[in-house]
XYZ file of C-alpha atoms in Angstrom:
495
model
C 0.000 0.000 0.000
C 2.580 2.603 0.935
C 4.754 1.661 -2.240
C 1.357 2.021 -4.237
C 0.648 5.305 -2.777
C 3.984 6.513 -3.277
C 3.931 5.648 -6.721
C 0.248 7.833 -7.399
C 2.414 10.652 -5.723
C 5.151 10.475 -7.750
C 2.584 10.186 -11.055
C 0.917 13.022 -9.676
C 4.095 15.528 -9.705
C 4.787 13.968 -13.051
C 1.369 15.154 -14.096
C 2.085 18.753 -12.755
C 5.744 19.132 -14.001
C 4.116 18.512 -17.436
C 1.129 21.196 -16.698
C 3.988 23.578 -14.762
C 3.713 27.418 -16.566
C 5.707 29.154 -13.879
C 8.452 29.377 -11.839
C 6.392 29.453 -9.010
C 4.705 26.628 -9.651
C 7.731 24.864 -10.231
C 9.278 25.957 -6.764
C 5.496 24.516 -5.147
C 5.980 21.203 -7.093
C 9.540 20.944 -6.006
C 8.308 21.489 -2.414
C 5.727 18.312 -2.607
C 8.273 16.058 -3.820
C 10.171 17.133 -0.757
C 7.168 16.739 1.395
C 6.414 13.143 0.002
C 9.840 12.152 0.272
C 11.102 11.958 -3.319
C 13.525 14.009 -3.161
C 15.945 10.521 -4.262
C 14.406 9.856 -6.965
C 16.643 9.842 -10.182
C 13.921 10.208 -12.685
C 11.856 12.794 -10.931
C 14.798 15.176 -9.758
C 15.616 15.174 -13.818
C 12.252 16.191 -15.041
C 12.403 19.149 -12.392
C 15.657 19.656 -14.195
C 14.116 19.363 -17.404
C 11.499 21.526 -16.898
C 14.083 23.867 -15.016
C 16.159 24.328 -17.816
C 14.445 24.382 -21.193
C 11.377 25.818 -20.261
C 10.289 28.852 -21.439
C 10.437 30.463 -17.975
C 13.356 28.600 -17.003
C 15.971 29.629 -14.190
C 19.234 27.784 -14.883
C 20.455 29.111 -11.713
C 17.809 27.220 -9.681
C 18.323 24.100 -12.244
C 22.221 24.103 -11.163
C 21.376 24.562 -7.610
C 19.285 21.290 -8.142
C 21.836 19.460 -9.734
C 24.693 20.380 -7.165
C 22.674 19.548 -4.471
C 21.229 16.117 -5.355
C 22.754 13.352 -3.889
C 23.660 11.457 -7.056
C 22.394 12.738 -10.255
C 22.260 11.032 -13.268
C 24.235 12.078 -16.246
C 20.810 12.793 -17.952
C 20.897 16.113 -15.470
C 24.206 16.921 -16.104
C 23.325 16.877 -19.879
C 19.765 18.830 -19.593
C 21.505 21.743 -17.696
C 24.375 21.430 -20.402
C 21.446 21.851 -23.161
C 20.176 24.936 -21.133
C 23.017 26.924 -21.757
C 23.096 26.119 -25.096
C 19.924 28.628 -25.634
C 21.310 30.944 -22.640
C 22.859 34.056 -22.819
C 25.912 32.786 -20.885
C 26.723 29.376 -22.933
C 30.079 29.236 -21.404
C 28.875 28.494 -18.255
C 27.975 24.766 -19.350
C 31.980 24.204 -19.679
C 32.180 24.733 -15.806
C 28.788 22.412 -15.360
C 31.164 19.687 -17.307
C 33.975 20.119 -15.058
C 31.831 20.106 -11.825
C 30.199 16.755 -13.540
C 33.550 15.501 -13.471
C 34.452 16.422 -10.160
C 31.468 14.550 -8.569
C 32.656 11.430 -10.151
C 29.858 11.281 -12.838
C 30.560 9.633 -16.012
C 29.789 11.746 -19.151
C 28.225 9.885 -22.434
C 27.789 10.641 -26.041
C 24.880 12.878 -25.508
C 27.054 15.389 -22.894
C 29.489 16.409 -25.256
C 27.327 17.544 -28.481
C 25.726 20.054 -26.402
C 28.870 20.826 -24.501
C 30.532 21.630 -27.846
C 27.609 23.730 -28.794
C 27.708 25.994 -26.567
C 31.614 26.079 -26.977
C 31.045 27.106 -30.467
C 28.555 29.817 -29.726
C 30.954 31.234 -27.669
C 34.115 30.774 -29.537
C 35.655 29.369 -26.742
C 38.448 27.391 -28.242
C 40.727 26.461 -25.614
C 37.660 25.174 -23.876
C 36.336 23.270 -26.598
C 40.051 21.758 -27.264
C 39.542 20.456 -23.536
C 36.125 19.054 -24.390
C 37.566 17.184 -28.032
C 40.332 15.981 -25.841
C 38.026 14.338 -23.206
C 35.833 13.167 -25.946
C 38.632 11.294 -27.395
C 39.750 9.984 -24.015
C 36.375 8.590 -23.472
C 36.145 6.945 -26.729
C 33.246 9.212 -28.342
C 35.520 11.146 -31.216
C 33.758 8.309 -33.714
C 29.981 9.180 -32.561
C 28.679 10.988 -35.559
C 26.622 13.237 -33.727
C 29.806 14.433 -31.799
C 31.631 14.890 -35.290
C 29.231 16.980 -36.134
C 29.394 19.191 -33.490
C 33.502 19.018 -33.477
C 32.954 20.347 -37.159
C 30.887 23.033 -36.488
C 32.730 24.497 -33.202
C 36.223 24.849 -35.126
C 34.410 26.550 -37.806
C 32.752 28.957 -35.706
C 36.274 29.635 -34.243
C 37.607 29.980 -37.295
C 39.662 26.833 -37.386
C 39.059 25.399 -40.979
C 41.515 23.199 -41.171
C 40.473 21.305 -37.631
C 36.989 21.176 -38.867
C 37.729 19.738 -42.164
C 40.051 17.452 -40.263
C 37.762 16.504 -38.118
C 35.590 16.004 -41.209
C 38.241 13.388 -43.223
C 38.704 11.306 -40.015
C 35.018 10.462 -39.761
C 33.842 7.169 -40.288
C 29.897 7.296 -40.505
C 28.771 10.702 -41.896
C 25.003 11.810 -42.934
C 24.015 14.931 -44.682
C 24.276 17.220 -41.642
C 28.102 16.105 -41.547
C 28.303 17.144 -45.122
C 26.196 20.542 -44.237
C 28.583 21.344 -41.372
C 31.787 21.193 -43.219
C 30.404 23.296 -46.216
C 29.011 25.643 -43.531
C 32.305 25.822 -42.031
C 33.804 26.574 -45.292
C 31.037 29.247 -46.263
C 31.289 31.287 -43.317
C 35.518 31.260 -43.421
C 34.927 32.309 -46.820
C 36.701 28.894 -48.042
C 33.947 29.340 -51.060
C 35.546 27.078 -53.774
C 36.333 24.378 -51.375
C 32.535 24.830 -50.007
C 31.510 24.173 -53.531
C 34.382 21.536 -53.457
C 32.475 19.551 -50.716
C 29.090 19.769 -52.070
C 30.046 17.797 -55.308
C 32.086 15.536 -53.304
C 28.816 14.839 -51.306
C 26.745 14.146 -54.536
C 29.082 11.648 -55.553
C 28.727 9.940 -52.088
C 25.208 9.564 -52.705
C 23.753 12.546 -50.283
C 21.296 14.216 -51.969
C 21.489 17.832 -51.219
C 18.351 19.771 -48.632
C 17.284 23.125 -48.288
C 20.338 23.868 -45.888
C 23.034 22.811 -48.806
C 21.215 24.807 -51.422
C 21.130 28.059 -49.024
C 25.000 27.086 -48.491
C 25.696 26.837 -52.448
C 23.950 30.020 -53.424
C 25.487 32.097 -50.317
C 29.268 30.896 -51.886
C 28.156 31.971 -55.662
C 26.631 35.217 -53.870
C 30.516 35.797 -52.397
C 32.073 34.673 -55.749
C 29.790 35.877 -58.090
C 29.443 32.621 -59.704
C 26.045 33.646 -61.531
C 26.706 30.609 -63.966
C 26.512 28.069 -60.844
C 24.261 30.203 -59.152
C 21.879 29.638 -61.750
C 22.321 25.882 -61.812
C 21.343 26.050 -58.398
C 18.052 27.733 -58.976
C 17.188 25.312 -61.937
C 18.315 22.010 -59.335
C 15.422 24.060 -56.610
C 12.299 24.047 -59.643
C 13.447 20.181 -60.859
C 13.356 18.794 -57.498
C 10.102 21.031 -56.909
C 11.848 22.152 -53.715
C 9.010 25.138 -52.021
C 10.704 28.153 -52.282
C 10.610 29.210 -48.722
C 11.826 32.132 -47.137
C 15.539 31.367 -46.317
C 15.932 29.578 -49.727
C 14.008 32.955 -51.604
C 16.194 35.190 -49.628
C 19.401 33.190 -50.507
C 18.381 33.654 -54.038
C 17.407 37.383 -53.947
C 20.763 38.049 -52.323
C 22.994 35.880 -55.374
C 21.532 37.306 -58.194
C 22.074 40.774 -56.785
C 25.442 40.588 -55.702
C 26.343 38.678 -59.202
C 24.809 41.803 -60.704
C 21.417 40.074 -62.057
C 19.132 42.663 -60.288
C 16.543 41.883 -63.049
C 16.232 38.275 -61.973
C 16.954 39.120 -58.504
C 13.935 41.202 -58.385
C 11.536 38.783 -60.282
C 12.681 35.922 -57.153
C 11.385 38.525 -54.835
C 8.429 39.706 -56.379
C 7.180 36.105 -56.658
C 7.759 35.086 -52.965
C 4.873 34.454 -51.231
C 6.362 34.979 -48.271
C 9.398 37.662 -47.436
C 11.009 38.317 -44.138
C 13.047 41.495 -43.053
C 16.122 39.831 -44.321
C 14.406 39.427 -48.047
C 13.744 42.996 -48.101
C 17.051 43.747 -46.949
C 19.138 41.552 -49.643
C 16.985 43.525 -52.197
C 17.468 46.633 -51.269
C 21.232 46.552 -50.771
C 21.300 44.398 -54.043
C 19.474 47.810 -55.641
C 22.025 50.221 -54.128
C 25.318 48.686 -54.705
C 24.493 48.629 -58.574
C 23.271 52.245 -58.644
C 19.510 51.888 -58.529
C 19.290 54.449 -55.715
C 15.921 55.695 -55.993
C 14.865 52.067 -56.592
C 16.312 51.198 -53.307
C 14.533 54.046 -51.211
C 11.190 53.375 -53.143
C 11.360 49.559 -51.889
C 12.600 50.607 -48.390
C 9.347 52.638 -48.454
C 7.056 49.859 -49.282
C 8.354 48.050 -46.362
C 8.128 50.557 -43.821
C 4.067 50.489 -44.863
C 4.320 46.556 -43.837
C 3.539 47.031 -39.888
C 4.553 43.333 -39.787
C 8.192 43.995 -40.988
C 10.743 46.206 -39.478
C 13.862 47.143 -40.614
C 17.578 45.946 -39.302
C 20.868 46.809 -39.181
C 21.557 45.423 -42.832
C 18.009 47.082 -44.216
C 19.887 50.743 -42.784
C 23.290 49.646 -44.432
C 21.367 49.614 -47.725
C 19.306 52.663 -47.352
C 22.347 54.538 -46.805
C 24.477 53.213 -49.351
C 21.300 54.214 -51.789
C 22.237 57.707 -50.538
C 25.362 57.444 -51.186
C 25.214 56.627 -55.025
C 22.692 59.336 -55.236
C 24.404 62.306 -53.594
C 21.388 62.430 -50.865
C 23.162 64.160 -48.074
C 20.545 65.467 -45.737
C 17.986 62.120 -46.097
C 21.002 59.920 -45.647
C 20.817 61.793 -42.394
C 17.852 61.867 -41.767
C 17.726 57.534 -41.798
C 20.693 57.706 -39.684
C 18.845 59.550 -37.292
C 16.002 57.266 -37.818
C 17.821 54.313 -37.599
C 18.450 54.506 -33.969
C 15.765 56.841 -32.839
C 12.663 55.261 -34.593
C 13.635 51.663 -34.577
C 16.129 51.771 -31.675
C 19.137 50.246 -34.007
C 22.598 51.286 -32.393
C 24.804 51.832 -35.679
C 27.498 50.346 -35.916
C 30.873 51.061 -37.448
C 29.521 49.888 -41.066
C 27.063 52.550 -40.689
C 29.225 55.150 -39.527
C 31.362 54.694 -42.639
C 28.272 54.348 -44.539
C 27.160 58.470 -43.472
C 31.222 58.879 -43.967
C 30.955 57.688 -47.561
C 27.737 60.189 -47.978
C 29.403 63.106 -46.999
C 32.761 62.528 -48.780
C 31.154 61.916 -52.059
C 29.176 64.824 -51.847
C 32.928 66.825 -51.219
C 31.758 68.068 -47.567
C 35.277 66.851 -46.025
C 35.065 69.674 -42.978
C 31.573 67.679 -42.054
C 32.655 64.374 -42.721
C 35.889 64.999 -40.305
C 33.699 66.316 -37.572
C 31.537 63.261 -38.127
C 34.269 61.159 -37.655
C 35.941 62.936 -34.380
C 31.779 62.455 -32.846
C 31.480 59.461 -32.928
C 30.681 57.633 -29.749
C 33.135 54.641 -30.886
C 36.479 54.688 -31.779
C 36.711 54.894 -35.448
C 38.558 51.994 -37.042
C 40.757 52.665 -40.216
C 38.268 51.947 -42.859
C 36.487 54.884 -42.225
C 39.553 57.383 -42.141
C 40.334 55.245 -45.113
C 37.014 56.785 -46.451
C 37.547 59.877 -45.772
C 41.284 60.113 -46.906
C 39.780 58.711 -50.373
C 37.259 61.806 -51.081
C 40.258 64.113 -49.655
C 42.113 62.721 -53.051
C 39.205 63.294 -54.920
C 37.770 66.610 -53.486
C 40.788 68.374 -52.239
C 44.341 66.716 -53.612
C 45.834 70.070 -52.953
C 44.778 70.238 -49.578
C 43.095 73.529 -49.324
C 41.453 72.010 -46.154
C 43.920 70.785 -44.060
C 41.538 67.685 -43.467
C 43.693 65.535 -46.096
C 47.045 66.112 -43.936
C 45.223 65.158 -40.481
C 43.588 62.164 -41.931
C 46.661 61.194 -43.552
C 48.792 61.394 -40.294
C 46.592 59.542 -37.797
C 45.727 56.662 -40.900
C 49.468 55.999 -41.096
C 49.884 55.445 -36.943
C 46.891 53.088 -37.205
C 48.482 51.242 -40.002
C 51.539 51.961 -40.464
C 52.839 49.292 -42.756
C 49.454 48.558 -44.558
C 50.538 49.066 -48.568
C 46.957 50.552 -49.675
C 47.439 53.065 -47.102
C 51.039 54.103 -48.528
C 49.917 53.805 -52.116
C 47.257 56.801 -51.599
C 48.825 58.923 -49.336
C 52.107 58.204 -52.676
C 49.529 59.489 -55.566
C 47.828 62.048 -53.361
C 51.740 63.593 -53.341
C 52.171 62.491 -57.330
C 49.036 64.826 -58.038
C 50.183 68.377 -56.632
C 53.692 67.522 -57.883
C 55.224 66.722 -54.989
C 57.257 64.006 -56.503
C 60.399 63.932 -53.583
C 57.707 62.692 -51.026
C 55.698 60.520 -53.215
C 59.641 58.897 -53.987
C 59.585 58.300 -50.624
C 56.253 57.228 -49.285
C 57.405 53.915 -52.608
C 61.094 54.260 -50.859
C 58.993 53.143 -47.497
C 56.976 50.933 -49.086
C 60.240 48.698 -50.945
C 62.681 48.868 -47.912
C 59.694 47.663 -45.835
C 59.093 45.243 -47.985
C 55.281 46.576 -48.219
C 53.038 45.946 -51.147
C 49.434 46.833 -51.776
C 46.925 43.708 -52.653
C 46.468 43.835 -56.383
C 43.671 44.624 -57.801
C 41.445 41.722 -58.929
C 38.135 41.098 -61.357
C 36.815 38.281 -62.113
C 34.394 37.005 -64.987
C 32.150 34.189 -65.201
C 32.606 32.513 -68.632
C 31.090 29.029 -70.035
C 30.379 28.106 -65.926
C 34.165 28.976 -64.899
C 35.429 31.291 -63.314
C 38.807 33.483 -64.163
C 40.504 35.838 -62.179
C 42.670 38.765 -63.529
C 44.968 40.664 -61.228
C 46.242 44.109 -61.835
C 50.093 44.027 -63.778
C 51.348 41.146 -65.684
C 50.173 37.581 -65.209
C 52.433 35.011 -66.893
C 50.035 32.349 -66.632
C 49.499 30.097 -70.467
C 46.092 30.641 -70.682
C 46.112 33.983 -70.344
C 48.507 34.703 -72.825
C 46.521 34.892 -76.017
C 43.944 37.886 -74.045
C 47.317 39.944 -73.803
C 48.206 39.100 -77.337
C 44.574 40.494 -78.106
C 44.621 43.299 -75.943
C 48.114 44.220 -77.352
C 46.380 43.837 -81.243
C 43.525 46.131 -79.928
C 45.575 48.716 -78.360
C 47.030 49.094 -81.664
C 44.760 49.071 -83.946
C 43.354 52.016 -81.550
C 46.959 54.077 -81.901
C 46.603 53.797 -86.180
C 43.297 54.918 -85.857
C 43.555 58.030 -83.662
């Protein structure tokens, strides 16, 4: 009778933890089981966990507190608090749940470390989630797929690429989200041709590419402006009569726009059925970097009638870059001001350069340099960068005095970056100056600095080639230069 009734007692908080909608309720089930005695029980002290910890009201303080002070948890509470943190603000803290898991003797299994590692990769933590690989390998669980996967995905995060591909190699079971990590890995470190590299190796193991792989594949011909693949892409989405959803419609609004189809790009977006801030956003950008300013602003209007969309940080970016291509000095104020005042967006350096790039186009150097020395964060050298670049254009002679103060506190930032040296060398070259242009390229060779070359890039018969600024020796190239060099004179006899 008494192991009968405790048994209906226990059902009964099992019942409630499952109805619990507060934190307060939880704290006035916890106090029953205490009052019937369960407090020992295994299975009931990890449901209050449970609840505890991935509830939407949940209090991982109180869930640790649990943990800590129950006599012998299970490693199935260890792992639910791990998973907490995962979705916390503080992720980190589930590294020093592992170690006091350790501490009180409790063997970890498969299922602690793919959380563990989550939350290592949300955080970047690297040296931490080097600890966590090693015990993971001590323990035996390195071959557990699901622990692969989540090896993969934390060196990418911390920029590791060659750990995660590693990592990747050395597997011996993989499914399609092993395939999806190490392409995402190579996405996001802006490893695009090996990305693309991985996603044909994956066809040929028989994985047949999902929604997540396509959005992968389109956001590496959106960095490489491989329209030509890109393309393929799209065609593979209507074959397979893949639902264009949101994410997918986005990924292709934002390819075709950065590979300079804004045509197609805007017939994706006007036949999505559904568009999210980050659709409007890749348009509008898309619009602005290729000159279609007023375009831009008339779309950016549209959406700001949608009461169910509001604008972000990328949505401003484009706005203001629309401004910039149009000369539109006082609105591309104006949305600055908006930005954070209407829709409570803190700019962010981007956007400061962004109102930099506004005012230096339109020649106002005085305003842009005061803009610069307000800001409320420290400006970084792209944006005296910006500013030194309309000085060249709107004042080589230096009327101003702005081009000499930029100049001088761009060159203690970087003082041995060759771009830097190159304009502050042809802002002398254009007044004449010629001794201290000699010696800003004196600096530059006895440093042993050099400036990236320039590079373009064209998408021919689904390659692509690359051209660098000055000579390139390489064979196939040769017979372009032997046609340039035919064209160039051809153009002397004529003129």
């Amino acid at each position: 009778m008494v192991r009968t009734q405790s048994l209906s007692k226990k059902n009964q908080c099992l019942s409630f933890l499952n109805l619990c909608c507060s934190i307060k309720q939880l704290h006035q089930i916890q106090a029953q089981i205490h009052v019937c005695g369960l407090y020992r029980d295994t299975y009931l002290i990890s449901e209050l966990v449970y609840v505890c910890s991935l509830s939407p009201f949940k209090n991982l303080n109180h869930a640790r507190t649990l943990v800590h002070h129950f006599a012998n948890p299970s490693p199935i509470s260890w792992n639910i608090l791990i998973r907490g943190y995962a979705t916390s603000d503080s992720p980190i803290e589930a590294f020093w749940v592992f170690r006091k898991m350790r501490e009180r003797g409790t063997k970890p299994n498969k299922l602690t470390f793919p959380f563990l590692l989550k939350c290592c990769a949300i955080a970047a933590a690297l040296g931490e989630g080097k600890q966590v690989h090693a015990d993971a390998l001590k323990y035996g669980f390195d071959s557990d797929v699901y622990v692969g996967n989540n090896l993969i995905t934390f060196y990418g995060r911390c920029k590791k690429i060659l750990d995660a591909r590693k990592v990747f190699d050395e597997m011996p079971d993989r499914t399609l989200v092993s395939w999806n990590s190490v392409i995402t890995a190579c996405v996001e470190n802006l490893w695009l041709r090996d990305g693309i590299g991985y996603s044909v190796m994956m066809r040929d193991s028989g994985f047949e590419p999902d929604e997540t792989t396509m959005v992968l594949l389109l956001s590496a011909c959106a960095e490489l402006g491989y329209l030509s693949l890109g393309s393929w892409v799209h065609s593979q989405l209507i074959l397979r009569g893949m639902v264009l959803s949101c994410q997918l419609g986005t990924a292709l609004v934002d390819m075709y726009a950065k590979s300079g189809s804004v045509g197609y790009a805007r017939l994706v977006f006007s036949r999505m059925e559904k568009r999210n801030v980050w659709t409007w956003s890749a348009m509008i950008l898309g619009l602005a970097q290729h000159g279609f300013a007023e375009e831009a602003l008339a779309l950016f209007a549209m959406m700001s009638n949608n009461q169910n969309i509001c604008p972000n940080f990328v949505t401003y970016l484009g706005v203001l870059c629309a401004c910039s291509h149009a000369g539109m000095v006082d609105e591309g104020y104006r949305y600055f001001h908006d930005m954070e005042c209407v829709h409570g967006i803190k700019p962010m350096m981007i956007h400061y350069g962004a109102m930099v790039d506004i005012l230096g186009r339109a020649g106002l150097l005085r305003e842009a340099y005061d803009f610069i020395q307000s800001m409320p964060i420290v400006p970084d050298p792209i944006v005296w960068r910006t500013l030194l670049s309309a000085c060249s254009v709107h004042d080589v002679h230096d009327h101003t005095g702005i081009g000499d103060k930029v100049r001088k506190r761009l060159l203690r930032m970087e003082p041995r970056r060759g771009g830097n040296l190159v304009i502050v060398a042809n802002m002398y070259a254009e007044v004449g100056m010629w001794e201290k242009a000699a010696n800003m390229r004196r600096v530059m060779k006895d440093g042993g600095t050099k400036k990236m070359a320039g590079e373009s890039c064209v998408d021919l018969g689904g390659s692509i080639y690359r051209f660098f600024a000055g000579y390139d020796s390489h064979p196939d190239l040769m017979p372009v230069y032997h046609l340039l060099d035919g064209l160039n004179l051809h153009l002397k006899m004529i003129y």
